[in-house]
Short mmCIF file of C-alpha atoms and ligand atoms in Angstrom, two decimals:
data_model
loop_
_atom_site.label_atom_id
_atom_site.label_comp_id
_atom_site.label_asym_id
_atom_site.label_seq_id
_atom_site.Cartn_x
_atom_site.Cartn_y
_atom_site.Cartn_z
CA UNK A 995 46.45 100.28 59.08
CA UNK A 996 43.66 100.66 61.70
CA UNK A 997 44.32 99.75 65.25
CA UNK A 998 41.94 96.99 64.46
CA UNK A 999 42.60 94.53 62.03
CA UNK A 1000 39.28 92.92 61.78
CA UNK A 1001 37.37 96.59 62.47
CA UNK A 1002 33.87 95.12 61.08
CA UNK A 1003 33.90 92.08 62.81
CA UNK A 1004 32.65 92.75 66.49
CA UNK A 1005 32.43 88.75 67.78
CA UNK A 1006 31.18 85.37 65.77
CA UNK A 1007 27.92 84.79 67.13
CA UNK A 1008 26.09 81.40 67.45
CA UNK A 1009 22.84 81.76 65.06
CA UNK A 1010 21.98 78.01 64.77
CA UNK A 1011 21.87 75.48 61.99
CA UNK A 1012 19.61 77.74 60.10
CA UNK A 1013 21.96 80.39 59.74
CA UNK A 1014 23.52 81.69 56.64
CA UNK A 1015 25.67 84.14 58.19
CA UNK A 1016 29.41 82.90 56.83
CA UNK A 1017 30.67 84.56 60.25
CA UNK A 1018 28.15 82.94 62.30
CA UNK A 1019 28.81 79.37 64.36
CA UNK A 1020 25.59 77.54 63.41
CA UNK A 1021 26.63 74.42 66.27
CA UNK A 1022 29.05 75.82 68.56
CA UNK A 1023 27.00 77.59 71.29
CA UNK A 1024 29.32 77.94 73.98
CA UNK A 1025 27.05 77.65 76.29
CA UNK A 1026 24.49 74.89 75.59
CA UNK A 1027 25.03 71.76 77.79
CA UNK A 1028 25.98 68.79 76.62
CA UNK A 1029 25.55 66.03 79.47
CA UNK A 1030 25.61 68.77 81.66
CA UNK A 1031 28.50 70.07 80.38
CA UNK A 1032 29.25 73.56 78.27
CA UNK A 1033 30.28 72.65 74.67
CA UNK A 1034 32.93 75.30 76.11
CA UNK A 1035 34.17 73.47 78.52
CA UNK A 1036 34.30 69.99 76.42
CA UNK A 1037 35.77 71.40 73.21
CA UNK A 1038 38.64 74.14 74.95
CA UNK A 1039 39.28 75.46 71.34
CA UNK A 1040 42.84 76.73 70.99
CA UNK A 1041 44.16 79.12 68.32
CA UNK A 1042 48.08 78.37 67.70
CA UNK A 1043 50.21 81.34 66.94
CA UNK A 1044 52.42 79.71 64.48
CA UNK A 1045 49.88 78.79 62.12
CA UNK A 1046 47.36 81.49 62.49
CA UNK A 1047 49.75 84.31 62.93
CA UNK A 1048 53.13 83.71 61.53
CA UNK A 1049 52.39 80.78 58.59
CA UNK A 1050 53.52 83.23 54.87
CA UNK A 1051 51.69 80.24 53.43
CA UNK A 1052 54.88 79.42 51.77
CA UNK A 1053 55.41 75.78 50.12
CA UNK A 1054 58.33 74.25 48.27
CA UNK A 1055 57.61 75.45 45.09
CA UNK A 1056 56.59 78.76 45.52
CA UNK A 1057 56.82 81.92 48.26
CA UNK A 1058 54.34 82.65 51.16
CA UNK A 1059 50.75 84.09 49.42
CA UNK A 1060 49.27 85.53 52.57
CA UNK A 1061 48.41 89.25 53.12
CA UNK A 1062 48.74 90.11 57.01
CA UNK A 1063 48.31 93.75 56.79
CA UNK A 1064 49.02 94.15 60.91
CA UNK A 1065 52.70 92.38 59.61
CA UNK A 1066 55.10 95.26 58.80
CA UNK A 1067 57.12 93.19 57.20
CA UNK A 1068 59.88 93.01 59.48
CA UNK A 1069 61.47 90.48 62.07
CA UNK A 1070 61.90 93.42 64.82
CA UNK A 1071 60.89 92.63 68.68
CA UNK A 1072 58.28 96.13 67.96
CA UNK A 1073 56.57 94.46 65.19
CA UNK A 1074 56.53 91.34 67.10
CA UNK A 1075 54.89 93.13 70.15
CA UNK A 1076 52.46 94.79 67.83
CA UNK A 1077 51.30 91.44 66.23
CA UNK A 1078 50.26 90.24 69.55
CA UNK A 1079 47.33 92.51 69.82
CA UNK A 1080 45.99 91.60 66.89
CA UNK A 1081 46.38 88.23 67.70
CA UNK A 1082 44.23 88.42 70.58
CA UNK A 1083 41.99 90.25 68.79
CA UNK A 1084 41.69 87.64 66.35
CA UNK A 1085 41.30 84.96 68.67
CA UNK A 1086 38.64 87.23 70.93
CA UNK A 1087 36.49 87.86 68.47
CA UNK A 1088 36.07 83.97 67.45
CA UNK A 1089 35.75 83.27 71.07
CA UNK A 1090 38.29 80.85 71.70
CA UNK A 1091 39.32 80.82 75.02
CA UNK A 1092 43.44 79.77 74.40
CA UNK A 1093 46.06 79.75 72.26
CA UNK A 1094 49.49 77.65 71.88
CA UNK A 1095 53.09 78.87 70.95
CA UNK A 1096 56.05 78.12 70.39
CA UNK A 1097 59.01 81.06 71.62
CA UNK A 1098 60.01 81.56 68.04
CA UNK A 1099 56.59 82.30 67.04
CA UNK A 1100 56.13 85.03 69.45
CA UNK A 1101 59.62 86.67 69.19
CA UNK A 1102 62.51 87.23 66.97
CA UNK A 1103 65.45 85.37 67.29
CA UNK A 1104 68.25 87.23 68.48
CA UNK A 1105 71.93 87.14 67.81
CA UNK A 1106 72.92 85.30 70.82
CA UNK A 1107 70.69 83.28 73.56
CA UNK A 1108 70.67 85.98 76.01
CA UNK A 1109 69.39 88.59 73.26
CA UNK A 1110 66.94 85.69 72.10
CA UNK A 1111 65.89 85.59 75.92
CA UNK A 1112 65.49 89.11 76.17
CA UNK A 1113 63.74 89.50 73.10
CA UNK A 1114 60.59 86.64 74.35
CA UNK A 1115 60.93 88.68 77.58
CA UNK A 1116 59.75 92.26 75.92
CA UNK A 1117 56.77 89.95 74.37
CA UNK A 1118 55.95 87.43 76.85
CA UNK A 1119 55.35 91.27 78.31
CA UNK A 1120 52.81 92.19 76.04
CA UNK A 1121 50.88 88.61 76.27
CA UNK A 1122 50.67 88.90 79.98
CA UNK A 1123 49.23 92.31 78.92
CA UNK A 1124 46.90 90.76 76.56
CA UNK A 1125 45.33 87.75 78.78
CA UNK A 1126 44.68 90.13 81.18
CA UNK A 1127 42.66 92.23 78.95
CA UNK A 1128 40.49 89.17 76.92
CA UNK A 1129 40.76 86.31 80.05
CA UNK A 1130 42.21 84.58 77.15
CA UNK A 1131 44.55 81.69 78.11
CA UNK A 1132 47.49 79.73 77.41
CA UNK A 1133 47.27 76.21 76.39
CA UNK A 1134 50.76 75.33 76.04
CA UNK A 1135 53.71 76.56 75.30
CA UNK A 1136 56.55 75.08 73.15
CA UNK A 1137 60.42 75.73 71.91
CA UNK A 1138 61.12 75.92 68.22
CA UNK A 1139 63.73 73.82 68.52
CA UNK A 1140 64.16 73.07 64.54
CA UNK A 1141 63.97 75.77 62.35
CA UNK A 1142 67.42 77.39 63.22
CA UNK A 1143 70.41 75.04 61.30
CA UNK A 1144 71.47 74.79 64.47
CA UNK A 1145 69.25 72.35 65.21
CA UNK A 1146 69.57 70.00 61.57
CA UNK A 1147 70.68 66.89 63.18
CA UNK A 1148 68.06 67.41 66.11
CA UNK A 1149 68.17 69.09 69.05
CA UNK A 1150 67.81 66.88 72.46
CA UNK A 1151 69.31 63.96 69.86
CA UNK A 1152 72.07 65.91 68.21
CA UNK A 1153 74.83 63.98 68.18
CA UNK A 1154 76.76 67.30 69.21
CA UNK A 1155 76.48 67.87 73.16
CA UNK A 1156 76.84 72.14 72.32
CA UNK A 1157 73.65 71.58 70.46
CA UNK A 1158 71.81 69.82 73.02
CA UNK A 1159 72.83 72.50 75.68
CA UNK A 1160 71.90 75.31 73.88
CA UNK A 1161 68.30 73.17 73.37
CA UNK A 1162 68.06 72.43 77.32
CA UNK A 1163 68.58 76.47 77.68
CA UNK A 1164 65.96 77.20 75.37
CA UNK A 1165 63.39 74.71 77.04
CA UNK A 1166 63.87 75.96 80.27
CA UNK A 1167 63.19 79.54 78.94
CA UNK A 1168 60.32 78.57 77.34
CA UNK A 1169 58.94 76.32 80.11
CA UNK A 1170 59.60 79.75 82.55
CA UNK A 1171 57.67 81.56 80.18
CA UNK A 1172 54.84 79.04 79.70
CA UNK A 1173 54.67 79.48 83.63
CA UNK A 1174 55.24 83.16 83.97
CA UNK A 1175 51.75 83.13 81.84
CA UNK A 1176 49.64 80.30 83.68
CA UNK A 1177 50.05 78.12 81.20
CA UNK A 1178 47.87 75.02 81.52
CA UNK A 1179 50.58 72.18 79.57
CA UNK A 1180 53.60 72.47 77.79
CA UNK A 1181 54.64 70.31 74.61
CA UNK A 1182 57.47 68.25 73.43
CA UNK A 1183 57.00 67.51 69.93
CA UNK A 1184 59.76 66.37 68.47
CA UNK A 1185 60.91 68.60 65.90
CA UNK A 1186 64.10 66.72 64.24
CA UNK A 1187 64.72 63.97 66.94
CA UNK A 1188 65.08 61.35 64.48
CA UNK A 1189 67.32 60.36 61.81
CA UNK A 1190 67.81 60.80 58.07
CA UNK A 1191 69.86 57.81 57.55
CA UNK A 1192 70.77 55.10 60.21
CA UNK A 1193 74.20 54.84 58.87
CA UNK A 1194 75.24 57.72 60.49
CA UNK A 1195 73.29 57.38 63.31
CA UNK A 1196 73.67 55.72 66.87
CA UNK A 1197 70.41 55.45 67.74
CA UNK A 1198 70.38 54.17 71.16
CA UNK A 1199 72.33 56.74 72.30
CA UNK A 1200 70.11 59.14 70.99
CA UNK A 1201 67.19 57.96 72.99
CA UNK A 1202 69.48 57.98 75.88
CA UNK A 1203 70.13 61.04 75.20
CA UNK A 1204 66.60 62.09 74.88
CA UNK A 1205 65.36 60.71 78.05
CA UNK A 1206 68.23 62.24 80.29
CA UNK A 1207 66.92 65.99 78.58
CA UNK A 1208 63.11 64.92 79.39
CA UNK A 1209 63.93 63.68 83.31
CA UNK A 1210 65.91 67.20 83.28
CA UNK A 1211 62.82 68.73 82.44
CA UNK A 1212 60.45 67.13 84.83
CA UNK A 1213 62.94 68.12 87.51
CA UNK A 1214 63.20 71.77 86.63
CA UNK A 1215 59.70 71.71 86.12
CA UNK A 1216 59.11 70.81 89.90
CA UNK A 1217 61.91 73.33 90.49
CA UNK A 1218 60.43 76.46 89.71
CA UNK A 1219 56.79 75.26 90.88
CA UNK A 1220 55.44 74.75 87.40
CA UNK A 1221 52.04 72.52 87.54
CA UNK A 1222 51.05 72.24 83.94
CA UNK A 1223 50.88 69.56 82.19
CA UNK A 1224 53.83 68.03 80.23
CA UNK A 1225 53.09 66.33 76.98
CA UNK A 1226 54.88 64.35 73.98
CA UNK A 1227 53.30 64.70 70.82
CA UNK A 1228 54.11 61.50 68.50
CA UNK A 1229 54.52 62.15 64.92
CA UNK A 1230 56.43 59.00 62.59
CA UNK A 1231 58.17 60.87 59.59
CA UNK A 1232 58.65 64.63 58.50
CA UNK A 1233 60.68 66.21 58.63
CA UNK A 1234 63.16 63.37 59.48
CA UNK A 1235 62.84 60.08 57.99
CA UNK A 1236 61.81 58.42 61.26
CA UNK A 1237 60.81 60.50 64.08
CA UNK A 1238 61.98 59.08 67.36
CA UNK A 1239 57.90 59.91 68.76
CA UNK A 1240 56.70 57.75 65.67
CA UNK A 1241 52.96 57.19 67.27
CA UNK A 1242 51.78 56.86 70.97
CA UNK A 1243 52.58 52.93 71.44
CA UNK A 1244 56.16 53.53 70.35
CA UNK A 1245 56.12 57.35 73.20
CA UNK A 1246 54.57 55.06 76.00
CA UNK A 1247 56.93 52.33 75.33
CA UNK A 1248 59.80 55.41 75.81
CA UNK A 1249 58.08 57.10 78.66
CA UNK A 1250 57.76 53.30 80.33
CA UNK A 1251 61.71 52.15 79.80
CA UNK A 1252 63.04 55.36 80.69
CA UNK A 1253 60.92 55.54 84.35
CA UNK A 1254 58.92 58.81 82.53
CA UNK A 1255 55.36 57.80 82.25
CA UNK A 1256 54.28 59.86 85.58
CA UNK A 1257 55.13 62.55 84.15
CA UNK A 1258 54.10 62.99 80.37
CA UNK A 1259 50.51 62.38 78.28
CA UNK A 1260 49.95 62.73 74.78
CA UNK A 1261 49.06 65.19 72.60
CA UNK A 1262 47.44 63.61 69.93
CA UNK A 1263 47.44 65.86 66.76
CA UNK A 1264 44.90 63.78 63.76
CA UNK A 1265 47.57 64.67 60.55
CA UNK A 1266 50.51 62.83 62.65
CA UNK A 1267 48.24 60.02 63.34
CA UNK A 1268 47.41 59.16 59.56
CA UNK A 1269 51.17 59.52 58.50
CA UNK A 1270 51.58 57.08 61.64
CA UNK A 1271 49.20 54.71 59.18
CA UNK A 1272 46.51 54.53 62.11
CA UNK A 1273 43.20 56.66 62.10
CA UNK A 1274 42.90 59.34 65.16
CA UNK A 1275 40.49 56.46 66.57
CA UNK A 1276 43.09 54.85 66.89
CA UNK A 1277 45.16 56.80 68.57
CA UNK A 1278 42.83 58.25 71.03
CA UNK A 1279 42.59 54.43 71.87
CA UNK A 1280 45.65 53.98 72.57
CA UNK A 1281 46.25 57.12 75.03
CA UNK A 1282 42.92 55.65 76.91
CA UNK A 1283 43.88 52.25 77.48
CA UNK A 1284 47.07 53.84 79.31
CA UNK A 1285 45.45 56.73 80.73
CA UNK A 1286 47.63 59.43 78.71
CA UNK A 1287 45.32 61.13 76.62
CA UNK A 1288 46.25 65.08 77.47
CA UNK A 1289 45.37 67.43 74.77
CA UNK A 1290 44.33 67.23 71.12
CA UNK A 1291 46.23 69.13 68.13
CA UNK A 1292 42.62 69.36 65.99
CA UNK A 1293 43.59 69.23 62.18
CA UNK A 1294 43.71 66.07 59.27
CA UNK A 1295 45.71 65.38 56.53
CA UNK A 1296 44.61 65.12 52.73
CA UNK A 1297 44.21 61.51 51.88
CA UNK A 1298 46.43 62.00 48.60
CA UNK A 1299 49.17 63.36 49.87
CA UNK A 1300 51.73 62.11 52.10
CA UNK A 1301 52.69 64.65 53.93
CA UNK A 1302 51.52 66.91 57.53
CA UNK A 1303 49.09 69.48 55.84
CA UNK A 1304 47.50 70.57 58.33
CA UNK A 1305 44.29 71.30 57.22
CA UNK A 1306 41.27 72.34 59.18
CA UNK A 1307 39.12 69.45 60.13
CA UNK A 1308 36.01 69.61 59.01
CA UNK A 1309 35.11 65.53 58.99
CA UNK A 1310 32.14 64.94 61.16
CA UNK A 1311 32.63 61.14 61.41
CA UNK A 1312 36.73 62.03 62.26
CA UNK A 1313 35.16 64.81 65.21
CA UNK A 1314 32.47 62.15 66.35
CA UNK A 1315 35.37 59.63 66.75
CA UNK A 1316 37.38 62.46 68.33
CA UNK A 1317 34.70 63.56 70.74
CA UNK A 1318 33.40 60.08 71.70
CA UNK A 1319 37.03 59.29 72.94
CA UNK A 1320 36.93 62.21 74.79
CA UNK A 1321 33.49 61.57 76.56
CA UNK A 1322 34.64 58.65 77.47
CA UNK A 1323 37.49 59.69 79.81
CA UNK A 1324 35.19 62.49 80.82
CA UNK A 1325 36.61 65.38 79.18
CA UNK A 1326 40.50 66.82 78.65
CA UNK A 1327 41.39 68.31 82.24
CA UNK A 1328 44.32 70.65 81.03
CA UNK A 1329 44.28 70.03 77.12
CA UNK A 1330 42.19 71.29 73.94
CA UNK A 1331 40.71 71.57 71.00
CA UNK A 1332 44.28 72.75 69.34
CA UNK A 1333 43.93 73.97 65.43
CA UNK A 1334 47.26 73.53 64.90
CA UNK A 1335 46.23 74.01 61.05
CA UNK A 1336 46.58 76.65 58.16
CA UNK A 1337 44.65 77.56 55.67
CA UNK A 1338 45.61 76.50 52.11
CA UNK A 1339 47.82 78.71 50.32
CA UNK A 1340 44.90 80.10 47.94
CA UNK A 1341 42.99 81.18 51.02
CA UNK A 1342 45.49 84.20 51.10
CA UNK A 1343 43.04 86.46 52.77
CA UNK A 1344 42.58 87.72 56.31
CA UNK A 1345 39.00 86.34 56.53
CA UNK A 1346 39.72 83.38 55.41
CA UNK A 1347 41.33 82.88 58.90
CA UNK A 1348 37.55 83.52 60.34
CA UNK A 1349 35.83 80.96 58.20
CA UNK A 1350 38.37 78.32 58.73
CA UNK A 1351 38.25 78.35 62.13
CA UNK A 1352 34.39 78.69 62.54
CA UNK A 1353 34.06 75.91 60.36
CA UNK A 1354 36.90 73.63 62.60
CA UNK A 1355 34.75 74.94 65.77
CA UNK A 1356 31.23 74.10 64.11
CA UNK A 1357 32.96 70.76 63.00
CA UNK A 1358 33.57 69.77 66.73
CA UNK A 1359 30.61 71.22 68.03
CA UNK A 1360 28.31 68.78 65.65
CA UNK A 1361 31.15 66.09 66.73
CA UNK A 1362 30.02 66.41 70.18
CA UNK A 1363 26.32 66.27 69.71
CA UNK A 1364 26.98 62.92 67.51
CA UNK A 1365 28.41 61.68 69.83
CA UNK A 1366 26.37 62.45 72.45
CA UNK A 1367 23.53 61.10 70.56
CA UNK A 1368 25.54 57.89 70.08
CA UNK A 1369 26.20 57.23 73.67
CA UNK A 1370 22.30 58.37 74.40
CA UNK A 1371 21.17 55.98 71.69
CA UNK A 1372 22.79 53.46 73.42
CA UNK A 1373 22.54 50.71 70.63
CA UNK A 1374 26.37 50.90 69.29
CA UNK A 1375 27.37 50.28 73.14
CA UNK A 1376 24.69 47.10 73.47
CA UNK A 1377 26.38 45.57 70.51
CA UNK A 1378 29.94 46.36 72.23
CA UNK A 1379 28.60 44.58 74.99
CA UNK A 1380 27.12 41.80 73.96
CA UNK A 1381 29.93 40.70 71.88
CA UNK A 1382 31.87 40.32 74.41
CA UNK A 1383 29.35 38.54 76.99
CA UNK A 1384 30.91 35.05 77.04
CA UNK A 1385 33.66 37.25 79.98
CA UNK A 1386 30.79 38.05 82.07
CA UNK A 1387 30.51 34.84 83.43
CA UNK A 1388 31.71 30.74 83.09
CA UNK A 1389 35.02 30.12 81.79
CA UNK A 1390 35.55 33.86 80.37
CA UNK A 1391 35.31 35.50 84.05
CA UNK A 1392 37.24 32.60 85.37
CA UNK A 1393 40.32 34.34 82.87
CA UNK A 1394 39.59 37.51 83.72
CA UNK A 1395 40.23 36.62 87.07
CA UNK A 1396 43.15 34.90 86.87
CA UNK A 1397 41.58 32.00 88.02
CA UNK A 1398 42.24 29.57 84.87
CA UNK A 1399 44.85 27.81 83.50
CA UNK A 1400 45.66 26.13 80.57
CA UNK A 1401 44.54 22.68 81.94
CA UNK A 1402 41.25 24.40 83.05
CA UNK A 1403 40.91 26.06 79.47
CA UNK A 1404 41.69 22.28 78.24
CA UNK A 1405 38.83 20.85 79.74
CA UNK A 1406 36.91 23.51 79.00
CA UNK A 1407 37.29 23.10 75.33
CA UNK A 1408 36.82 19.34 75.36
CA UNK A 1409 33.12 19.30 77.53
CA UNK A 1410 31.86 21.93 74.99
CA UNK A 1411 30.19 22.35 71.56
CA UNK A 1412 32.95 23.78 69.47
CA UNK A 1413 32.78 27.66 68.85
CA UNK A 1414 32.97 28.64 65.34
CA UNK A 1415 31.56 31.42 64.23
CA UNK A 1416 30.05 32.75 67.37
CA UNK A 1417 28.41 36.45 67.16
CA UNK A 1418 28.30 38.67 64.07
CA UNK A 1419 30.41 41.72 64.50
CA UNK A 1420 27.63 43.77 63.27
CA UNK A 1421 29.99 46.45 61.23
CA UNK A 1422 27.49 47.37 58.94
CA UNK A 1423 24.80 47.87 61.22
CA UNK A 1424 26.74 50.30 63.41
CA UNK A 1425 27.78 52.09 60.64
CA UNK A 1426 24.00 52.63 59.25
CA UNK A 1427 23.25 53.21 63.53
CA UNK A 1428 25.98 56.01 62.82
CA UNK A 1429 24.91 57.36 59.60
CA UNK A 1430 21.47 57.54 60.86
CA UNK A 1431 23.03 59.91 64.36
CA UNK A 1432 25.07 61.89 62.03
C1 XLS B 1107 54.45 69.71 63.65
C2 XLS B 1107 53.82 69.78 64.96
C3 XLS B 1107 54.06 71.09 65.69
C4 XLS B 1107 53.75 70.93 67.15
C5 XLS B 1107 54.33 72.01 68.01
O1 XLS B 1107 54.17 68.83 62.85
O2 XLS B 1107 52.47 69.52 64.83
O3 XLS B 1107 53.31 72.11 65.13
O4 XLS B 1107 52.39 70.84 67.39
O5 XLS B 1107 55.69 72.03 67.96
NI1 NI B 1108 51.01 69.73 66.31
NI1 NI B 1109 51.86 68.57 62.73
#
């Protein structure tokens, strides 16, 4: 083993759409502006360890395919310290500027909490280390808090109070870590706060539950002086039958009833949406409506199966959509671009970690200049507006300003032509206007 796992590689440049290099971006130029912003600065990419570093490429049927020659093979807090530089080699030489964990990911679990602590400790050591040396940064950080059977009837909604305390010690660990290295957000997702059967379930104490560990979180967070941001990241199903964070309406409608909302956006991850049954669009929607879009876990789902694959997105009308959302609110302030995705078990290979994230990053990259070209274009938006003209004025702006009533509305009605079939919703035409930006 060199003390380089990727010796030949020196960095992916950006060679343009001509290229043919495979380990070439031919759209992500970090640099190029986009409405006088970098396509760095819009897109944030993110590399996330568990995925990119940890993921055997294991599935249900057969055992993990992946050769990580850096991996020795063991679970020891050496090997574990090791892995990181090669990790931020990885992630230098593709040129993103973050990364995402979770404390598992980075260190062994040890027999007891305090050695688990002291394990992260020795590597949260070595990462410091490492950002230092690359000006690579932390996106979020995360607990694990459902692989261990500890955790099999949920953590923060066990229905066993030891469980839950041993889950509020390892999320204030992890959200000391996350600030002991600058992290810019840290993320709730879920893990097993759900239920397998309602039988056996009380379910409203569960939430309960779950919003007295969140509010405990906000205020430790303000304890210790941490400023990132705090998000929930919905998900419906998998690996419980209904996950408590099933999509954003059903997290806001939490956050709101439970006096979070201040303190807690979304991070919207494309795979969770479509098990949700919405698109991303959707989603992103959603979060902009209320104000709570935070950070983006980049992936997508196979449309056949049913389940969180995590694949590498590589749709350009699912990155335009993506993108236009977040031109719209003017860019993610402390979120990213997050490929929380593997490759497929048959792409076994080191490189094949390369090529799937240049092809996510190129993916985004032409998602951005679509959709800058849309809102240039300016034709999609015209239709937008004009189909909703009748509130610019009259009776419409009257509503809008709270200045009818039903009686109003009523007389309204009655002294006019009636309305059927007023404009055309034009779907077809914006999706040629589309096809032709693409
Ligand atoms: C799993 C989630 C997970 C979170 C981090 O489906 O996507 O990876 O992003 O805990
Ligand atoms: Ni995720
Ligand atoms: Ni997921």
């Amino acid at each position: 083993m060199s003390n380089q796992a990727f010796p030949d590689i020196k960095s992916i440049p950006f060679e343009g759409p001509s290229s043919k290099n495979p380990l070439a971006f031919k759209h992500y130029n970090p640099s190029e502006l986009i409405e006088g912003k970098s396509m760095k600065d819009w897109l944030r990419f993110s590399v996330v360890y568990w995925h990119t570093f940890r993921n055997s490429l294991s599935d249900p049927f057969g055992a993990g395919t992946a050769i990580r020659p850096w991996d020795d093979g063991t679970d020891s807090v050496e090997n574990a310290k090791n892995r990181v530089r090669y990790a931020f080699e990885f992630t230098q030489k593709l040129g993103a500027p973050y990364y995402a964990f979770h404390d598992r990911d980075v260190a062994p679990e040890g027999k007891t909490l305090a050695e688990s602590n002291k394990n992260l400790d020795a590597v949260v050591a070595v990462l410091k280390e490492e950002q230092q040396r690359t000006g690579i940064k932390l996106l979020w950080g995360t607990a694990c808090l459902f692989a261990n059977p500890r955790f099999l009837h949920g953590a923060a909604t066990s229905p066993n109070a030891d469980v839950y305390a041993y889950a509020a010690a390892q999320v204030k660990k992890a959200i000391e870590v996350t600030h002991e290295l600058g992290g810019e957000g840290y993320t709730f997702w879920g893990g097993r706060e759900g239920y397998s059967t309602l039988w056996n379930t009380d379910m409203k104490r569960e939430l309960d539950h779950l919003a007295r560990f969140l509010h405990m979180a906000v205020d430790y967070k303000k304890e210790i002086g941490f400023k990132g941001q705090f998000y929930i990241e919905p998900k419906p199903k998998e690996p419980t039958t209904h996950q408590y964070d099933s999509d954003t309406a059903a997290c806001l409608n939490f956050l709101r009833e439970y006096g979070l909302q201040d303190h807690f956006k979304m991070n919207l991850e494309t795979n969770h949406a479509t098990l949700a049954g919405h698109t991303m669009a959707h989603e992103i929607e959603v979060c902009l409506g209320a104000n709570a879009l935070g950070s983006i876990d980049a992936n997508t789902g196979n449309e056949l199966i049913g389940w969180d694959t995590d694949q590498f997105p590589t749709n350009l009308y699912l990155t335009t959509q993506i993108m236009l959302g977040v031109m719209k609110m003017g860019g993610l302030t402390t979120g990213g671009m997050n490929f929380d995705a593997k490759v497929r078990r048959e792409s076994f290979e080191p490189i094949d970690l390369f090529y799937a994230h240049i092809g996510g990053m190129d993916a985004f990259a032409r998602g951005l200049k679509i959709a800058a070209a849309i809102r240039k274009d300016g034709r999609i938006a015209e239709i937008v507006k004009n189909r909703y003209s009748s509130w610019d004025s009259g009776i419409g702006a009257e509503v809008e300003a709270g200045k009818a009533s039903f009686a109003s509305l009523e007389k309204h009605a009655l002294s006019h032509p009636d309305p059927i079939q007023h404009t055309s919703g034009r779907q077809e035409l914006i999706e040629n206007i589309v096809n032709e930006l693409i």
